[in-house]
Short mmCIF file of C-alpha atoms in Angstrom, two decimals:
data_model
loop_
_atom_site.label_atom_id
_atom_site.label_comp_id
_atom_site.label_asym_id
_atom_site.label_seq_id
_atom_site.Cartn_x
_atom_site.Cartn_y
_atom_site.Cartn_z
CA MET A 1 25.13 180.45 124.10
CA ASP A 2 24.27 178.50 120.79
CA THR A 3 23.07 180.06 118.17
CA HIS A 4 19.94 178.02 115.85
CA PHE A 5 20.04 179.92 111.64
CA VAL A 6 16.39 177.37 110.85
CA ASP A 7 14.38 176.90 113.83
CA GLY A 8 10.92 178.33 113.14
CA ALA A 9 10.63 181.69 112.32
CA PHE A 10 13.99 182.65 110.63
CA VAL A 11 15.72 185.73 112.78
CA ALA A 12 18.93 187.47 111.62
CA ASP A 13 22.00 188.10 114.55
CA GLU A 14 23.49 191.73 114.43
CA LEU A 15 26.52 189.55 112.82
CA VAL A 16 24.98 188.32 110.36
CA ARG A 17 24.10 192.13 108.73
CA ALA A 18 27.18 193.39 109.93
CA ALA A 19 28.42 190.82 107.58
CA VAL A 20 26.13 191.66 105.03
CA HIS A 21 26.92 195.10 104.41
CA GLN A 22 30.69 194.08 103.74
CA ALA A 23 29.73 191.94 101.36
CA LEU A 24 27.91 194.27 99.57
CA ALA A 25 30.15 196.83 99.77
CA ALA A 26 33.56 194.36 99.06
CA ALA A 27 34.56 193.92 95.33
CA GLU A 28 33.71 190.77 94.03
CA PRO A 29 36.03 188.16 94.37
CA MET A 30 38.48 186.29 91.30
CA GLN A 31 36.70 183.33 90.72
CA LYS A 32 38.86 180.08 90.34
CA GLN A 33 39.66 179.15 86.83
CA ARG A 34 39.60 175.90 85.49
CA GLN A 35 42.35 175.21 83.19
CA GLN A 36 41.63 174.02 79.77
CA MET A 37 43.95 171.61 77.52
CA THR A 38 44.97 170.86 74.13
CA GLY A 39 46.94 168.58 72.84
CA ALA A 40 48.73 166.04 74.33
CA PHE A 41 46.39 166.12 76.66
CA GLU A 42 42.67 167.56 76.15
CA GLY A 43 40.17 168.21 78.97
CA TRP A 44 40.66 170.68 82.23
CA PHE A 45 42.27 170.54 85.47
CA TRP A 46 43.27 172.69 88.52
CA VAL A 47 45.50 172.88 91.25
CA GLU A 48 45.58 174.80 94.74
CA ASP A 49 47.37 174.60 97.66
CA VAL A 50 44.81 174.49 100.74
CA SER A 51 46.66 174.52 103.76
CA GLU A 52 50.95 175.00 104.08
CA HIS A 53 52.38 172.04 102.12
CA LEU A 54 48.67 170.91 101.59
CA PHE A 55 47.51 170.67 97.76
CA VAL A 56 44.62 169.86 96.60
CA SER A 57 43.61 169.00 92.21
CA ALA A 58 40.85 167.73 90.72
CA CYS A 59 41.01 166.33 86.00
CA GLU A 60 38.85 165.49 83.62
CA LEU A 61 41.12 164.33 81.02
CA VAL A 62 42.37 162.39 78.20
CA CYS A 63 45.16 162.10 76.73
CA PRO A 64 44.60 160.50 72.48
CA THR A 65 47.48 159.37 71.39
CA GLY A 66 48.97 158.13 74.18
CA ALA A 67 52.01 159.66 77.04
CA ALA A 68 55.28 159.31 79.19
CA ILE A 69 56.17 161.51 81.45
CA SER A 70 59.37 162.21 84.27
CA GLN A 71 59.67 164.19 86.62
CA PRO A 72 61.40 164.28 89.67
CA VAL A 73 58.61 164.32 92.38
CA GLU A 74 59.55 165.48 96.85
CA ARG A 75 59.10 163.54 99.46
CA SER A 76 55.41 163.37 99.97
CA VAL A 77 52.25 161.88 100.13
CA MET A 78 50.05 161.46 97.38
CA ILE A 79 46.04 159.91 97.85
CA THR A 80 44.29 159.20 94.35
CA LEU A 81 40.74 159.00 94.34
CA LEU A 82 40.62 158.25 90.73
CA LEU A 83 36.40 158.28 89.48
CA GLU A 84 36.27 157.43 86.26
CA GLY A 85 38.34 155.70 83.72
CA ASP A 86 42.43 154.73 83.85
CA ASN A 87 44.81 156.89 84.71
CA GLY A 88 47.57 154.87 83.97
CA SER A 89 50.22 153.45 85.86
CA PHE A 90 53.20 155.58 88.44
CA ALA A 91 56.79 153.65 89.31
CA PRO A 92 59.72 156.33 91.13
CA GLU A 93 62.70 155.40 89.76
CA GLY A 94 64.09 151.62 91.19
CA ALA A 95 60.20 150.86 91.74
CA ALA A 96 57.99 148.52 90.11
CA PRO A 97 54.61 150.49 88.36
CA VAL A 98 51.28 150.47 90.28
CA SER A 99 47.93 151.61 89.47
CA SER A 100 45.22 153.74 90.57
CA ARG A 101 41.42 151.36 91.60
CA LEU A 102 38.64 153.08 90.62
CA GLU A 103 36.86 154.68 93.23
CA ARG A 104 39.39 153.62 96.78
CA ALA A 105 41.63 155.89 97.81
CA HIS A 106 45.12 155.32 96.13
CA ILE A 107 48.62 156.10 98.09
CA VAL A 108 51.52 156.12 97.32
CA ALA A 109 54.08 158.16 99.65
CA LEU A 110 57.36 158.42 98.90
CA GLY A 111 60.47 158.93 101.74
CA GLU A 112 62.62 160.87 99.31
CA GLN A 113 62.92 162.76 96.42
CA ARG A 114 62.77 160.66 93.57
CA LEU A 115 62.33 160.33 89.83
CA CYS A 116 58.82 159.43 88.82
CA SER A 117 56.69 158.01 85.78
CA ARG A 118 53.91 157.59 84.11
CA VAL A 119 52.55 155.89 81.55
CA LEU A 120 48.91 156.37 79.59
CA ALA A 121 48.29 154.29 76.79
CA PRO A 122 46.32 156.08 73.17
CA GLY A 123 43.16 157.15 74.55
CA GLN A 124 43.37 156.58 77.86
CA GLY A 125 42.18 159.04 79.98
CA CYS A 126 40.31 159.61 83.99
CA ARG A 127 37.92 162.25 86.31
CA ARG A 128 40.11 162.01 89.43
CA VAL A 129 41.11 164.14 92.70
CA GLU A 130 44.09 164.26 94.09
CA LEU A 131 45.58 165.70 97.46
CA GLY A 132 49.22 165.77 98.37
CA VAL A 133 50.68 166.22 102.01
CA ARG A 134 54.69 167.45 101.93
CA SER A 135 56.90 166.40 104.53
CA PRO A 136 57.21 169.72 106.28
CA PHE A 137 53.12 169.79 106.80
CA LEU A 138 54.20 167.01 109.86
CA ASP A 139 55.44 169.37 111.84
CA ALA A 140 54.27 172.24 110.37
CA ASN A 141 49.98 171.50 112.30
CA ALA A 142 52.07 169.14 114.84
CA ASP A 143 49.94 170.79 117.18
CA ALA A 144 46.36 170.47 114.98
CA LEU A 145 46.39 167.36 114.21
CA SER A 146 46.57 163.62 116.44
CA ALA A 147 48.65 161.55 117.27
CA MET A 148 47.90 159.06 115.22
CA ASP A 149 47.37 161.09 112.30
CA LEU A 150 50.52 162.80 112.81
CA GLU A 151 52.29 158.49 113.53
CA ALA A 152 50.59 157.36 110.46
CA LEU A 153 52.22 160.68 108.49
CA ASP A 154 55.48 159.95 109.77
CA TYR A 155 55.42 155.53 108.46
CA LEU A 156 54.47 156.89 104.99
CA MET A 157 57.52 159.39 104.56
CA ALA A 158 59.68 156.74 106.01
CA PRO A 159 62.40 156.38 103.67
CA GLY A 160 61.52 154.25 100.73
CA PHE A 161 58.33 154.04 98.64
CA ARG A 162 55.08 152.55 99.89
CA SER A 163 51.72 152.55 97.44
CA TYR A 164 48.87 150.99 99.17
CA HIS A 165 45.61 150.42 98.34
CA LEU A 166 42.13 151.73 101.00
CA PRO A 167 39.10 150.29 100.88
CA ARG A 168 36.37 151.96 98.74
CA THR A 169 34.17 153.89 101.09
CA GLU A 170 30.72 155.95 99.74
CA THR A 171 31.28 158.58 101.48
CA MET A 172 35.10 159.14 100.16
CA THR A 173 34.16 158.67 97.40
CA ARG A 174 31.34 161.13 97.79
CA MET A 175 32.95 163.83 98.50
CA ALA A 176 35.72 163.45 95.68
CA ALA A 177 32.60 164.15 93.11
CA MET A 178 31.78 167.17 95.55
CA LEU A 179 35.82 168.78 95.47
CA ALA A 180 35.48 168.20 90.86
CA GLU A 181 32.31 169.36 91.18
CA GLU A 182 33.31 172.94 92.29
CA ARG A 183 30.26 174.67 92.98
CA TYR A 184 31.41 177.83 95.86
CA HIS A 185 34.04 179.70 94.76
CA GLY A 186 36.08 183.19 96.70
CA SER A 187 36.52 181.53 100.69
CA LEU A 188 33.40 179.58 100.82
CA GLY A 189 35.10 177.77 98.37
CA ARG A 190 38.26 177.99 99.76
CA LEU A 191 36.74 176.46 103.48
CA PHE A 192 35.17 174.19 101.21
CA ARG A 193 38.20 172.76 99.60
CA GLU A 194 40.09 172.92 102.54
CA SER A 195 37.69 171.13 104.95
CA MET A 196 36.96 168.49 101.67
CA THR A 197 41.43 167.92 101.28
CA VAL A 198 42.13 168.12 105.15
CA GLN A 199 38.53 165.73 105.31
CA LEU A 200 39.89 163.31 103.02
CA MET A 201 43.47 162.91 104.22
CA LEU A 202 42.33 161.93 107.87
CA GLN A 203 40.38 159.85 106.57
CA SER A 204 42.62 157.57 103.90
CA LEU A 205 44.96 157.88 107.36
CA ARG A 206 42.53 156.52 109.42
CA LEU A 207 41.71 153.57 106.80
CA PHE A 208 45.32 152.84 107.02
CA ALA A 209 46.11 153.06 110.31
CA GLN A 210 42.84 151.30 111.76
CA ASP A 211 44.63 148.65 113.41
CA ARG A 212 46.08 150.80 115.89
CA GLU A 213 43.41 153.06 116.17
CA GLY A 214 41.58 151.80 118.80
CA ALA A 215 45.19 152.16 120.40
CA GLU A 216 45.11 155.57 120.69
CA GLY A 217 43.45 157.98 123.33
CA ARG A 218 41.65 160.91 122.15
CA ARG A 219 41.98 164.15 123.85
CA PRO A 220 38.61 165.28 125.66
CA ARG A 221 36.58 167.39 123.50
CA SER A 222 37.16 171.48 124.94
CA ARG A 223 33.29 172.69 124.18
CA ASP A 224 34.99 176.20 125.14
CA ALA A 225 37.69 175.59 122.66
CA VAL A 226 34.63 174.90 119.87
CA MET A 227 32.30 178.18 120.84
CA ALA A 228 35.96 180.29 120.64
CA ALA A 229 35.87 178.14 117.01
CA ARG A 230 32.25 179.63 116.68
CA ASP A 231 33.58 183.01 117.30
CA ILE A 232 36.20 183.51 115.45
CA LEU A 233 34.34 182.24 112.24
CA ASP A 234 31.69 184.21 113.87
CA ALA A 235 33.92 187.35 113.03
CA ALA A 236 35.48 186.41 109.52
CA LEU A 237 32.41 185.16 108.03
CA LEU A 238 34.10 186.82 104.36
CA ALA A 239 37.12 184.93 104.74
CA PRO A 240 37.25 182.39 107.13
CA PRO A 241 40.46 180.69 108.16
CA GLY A 242 40.42 176.49 107.50
CA THR A 243 40.30 174.10 109.50
CA ILE A 244 43.96 173.22 110.25
CA GLU A 245 43.89 176.97 111.26
CA LEU A 246 41.09 177.47 113.55
CA ALA A 247 42.71 173.94 115.57
CA ARG A 248 45.62 175.75 115.86
CA GLN A 249 44.34 179.06 117.28
CA VAL A 250 41.69 177.03 119.75
CA GLY A 251 44.59 174.69 121.05
CA LEU A 252 42.23 171.49 119.76
CA ASN A 253 43.99 169.28 117.06
CA ARG A 254 41.84 169.40 113.15
CA ASN A 255 39.53 165.51 115.06
CA ALA A 256 38.43 166.88 118.02
CA LEU A 257 37.32 170.53 116.86
CA GLN A 258 35.29 169.05 114.00
CA ALA A 259 33.67 166.14 116.73
CA GLY A 260 32.82 169.35 118.76
CA PHE A 261 31.08 171.56 116.32
CA ARG A 262 29.10 168.12 115.06
CA GLU A 263 28.50 168.13 119.35
CA ALA A 264 27.23 171.79 119.73
CA PHE A 265 25.97 172.84 116.43
CA GLY A 266 24.68 169.69 114.45
CA THR A 267 27.34 170.17 111.87
CA THR A 268 30.99 170.59 109.98
CA VAL A 269 32.88 173.40 110.51
CA PHE A 270 31.57 174.11 106.86
CA GLY A 271 28.70 173.90 107.56
CA TYR A 272 28.87 176.29 110.46
CA VAL A 273 29.71 178.65 107.80
CA ARG A 274 28.26 177.71 105.04
CA ASP A 275 24.93 178.07 107.11
CA ARG A 276 25.91 181.77 108.57
CA ARG A 277 26.15 182.40 104.93
CA MET A 278 22.90 181.68 103.86
CA ALA A 279 21.75 183.48 106.68
CA MET A 280 23.47 186.30 104.67
CA ALA A 281 22.10 185.96 101.58
CA ARG A 282 18.93 185.61 103.36
CA VAL A 283 18.79 189.41 105.06
CA MET A 284 20.86 190.55 101.47
CA ILE A 285 17.65 188.52 99.03
CA GLU A 286 13.79 189.40 102.57
CA GLU A 287 16.17 193.22 103.74
CA GLN A 288 18.50 194.42 100.98
CA GLY A 289 16.65 193.54 98.04
CA LEU A 290 19.24 192.09 96.19
CA GLY A 291 17.90 189.38 93.28
CA ALA A 292 18.68 185.46 94.11
CA ALA A 293 21.58 185.07 91.71
CA GLU A 294 23.16 187.89 93.28
CA ALA A 295 22.78 187.22 96.84
CA GLY A 296 24.26 183.90 95.65
CA TYR A 297 27.07 184.77 94.59
CA LYS A 298 27.70 187.21 96.98
CA VAL A 299 27.67 184.47 100.17
CA GLY A 300 29.70 181.85 97.47
CA PHE A 301 28.06 179.95 95.12
CA ALA A 302 29.02 179.70 91.99
CA SER A 303 25.92 178.76 90.48
CA PRO A 304 21.89 180.46 90.83
CA SER A 305 20.71 176.83 90.96
CA ALA A 306 23.35 175.46 93.34
CA PHE A 307 22.15 178.64 95.29
CA THR A 308 18.71 177.91 95.01
CA ALA A 309 19.14 174.20 96.06
CA ALA A 310 20.92 175.48 99.13
CA TYR A 311 18.62 177.62 100.07
CA ARG A 312 15.23 175.31 99.72
CA ARG A 313 17.08 172.55 102.02
CA THR A 314 18.18 175.58 104.63
CA PHE A 315 14.78 177.93 104.62
CA GLY A 316 12.13 175.15 103.48
CA SER A 317 11.12 177.51 100.72
CA PRO A 318 12.96 179.07 97.59
CA PRO A 319 14.24 182.48 97.74
CA MET A 320 12.11 185.49 97.36
CA ARG A 321 12.28 189.22 97.39
CA GLY A 322 10.23 191.05 100.02
CA SER A 323 9.28 187.72 101.27
CA ARG A 324 9.52 188.60 104.97
CA ALA A 325 7.66 191.81 104.53
CA ALA A 326 4.57 190.18 102.98
#
């Protein structure tokens, strides 16, 4: 049976109430911190492994005096989304330098480890999001990705160096900007970053392989598997698995899982968890007497303003203690 969160009068089910009690009893999760930089670079950056062999980073940095950095880079595929500025030139050993273009996903693929360099002119700087797929990712996630995704990654990681600038899409630009904002924290933040990172990776692969996409058949979606995934999320609202792990657990590829969630619930996996967290927050405020800021933090929002805006979008009114009793 499908669960509706906002359909007429709000009704919290027992799973939500059980998760509320767990959240109130749990220790506060550590907030992921941006690292500030001074010296050769000024600004902030962060980097996180969102899944095994898949990482994402974001930064807003300027290089006052210019820099030339060289370091070995392992066999991998890197996708950069430049949101502002200029991130200089990048060149693997033995290859011509390449540069990212504003708001266009830039794929850089290394088929073997190489010494790579990045050169920035004085005053050059940027705001960007970058994700990286290490070579073991293909084998580790073969059962959670579609044949098209695996074929594209396998091609990109073949021996040699490849660079591709993909067409600009408003969706990818918006997702990259949301990643840079860090609007959530704790387990909700981890799920958000994992979900956005995987989605950016898959959309980039789709654009890269669009000429072959029509020839690929899609595996049929399984409603039973989607419902099983829903049950897994409901049982782990405080620490939900990532979308790749969830797809693996229910035997779907990640794209089929997301498509199934949209068909069944009208939202993504992350959107489903966020809606459940909003239901938890409403119980905390209306039944447990918590303030909006505290409830928002408990369910994973990084700022009171972001929580209040999300609460109003979800329930149609701002969070108010005791409103249900009234």
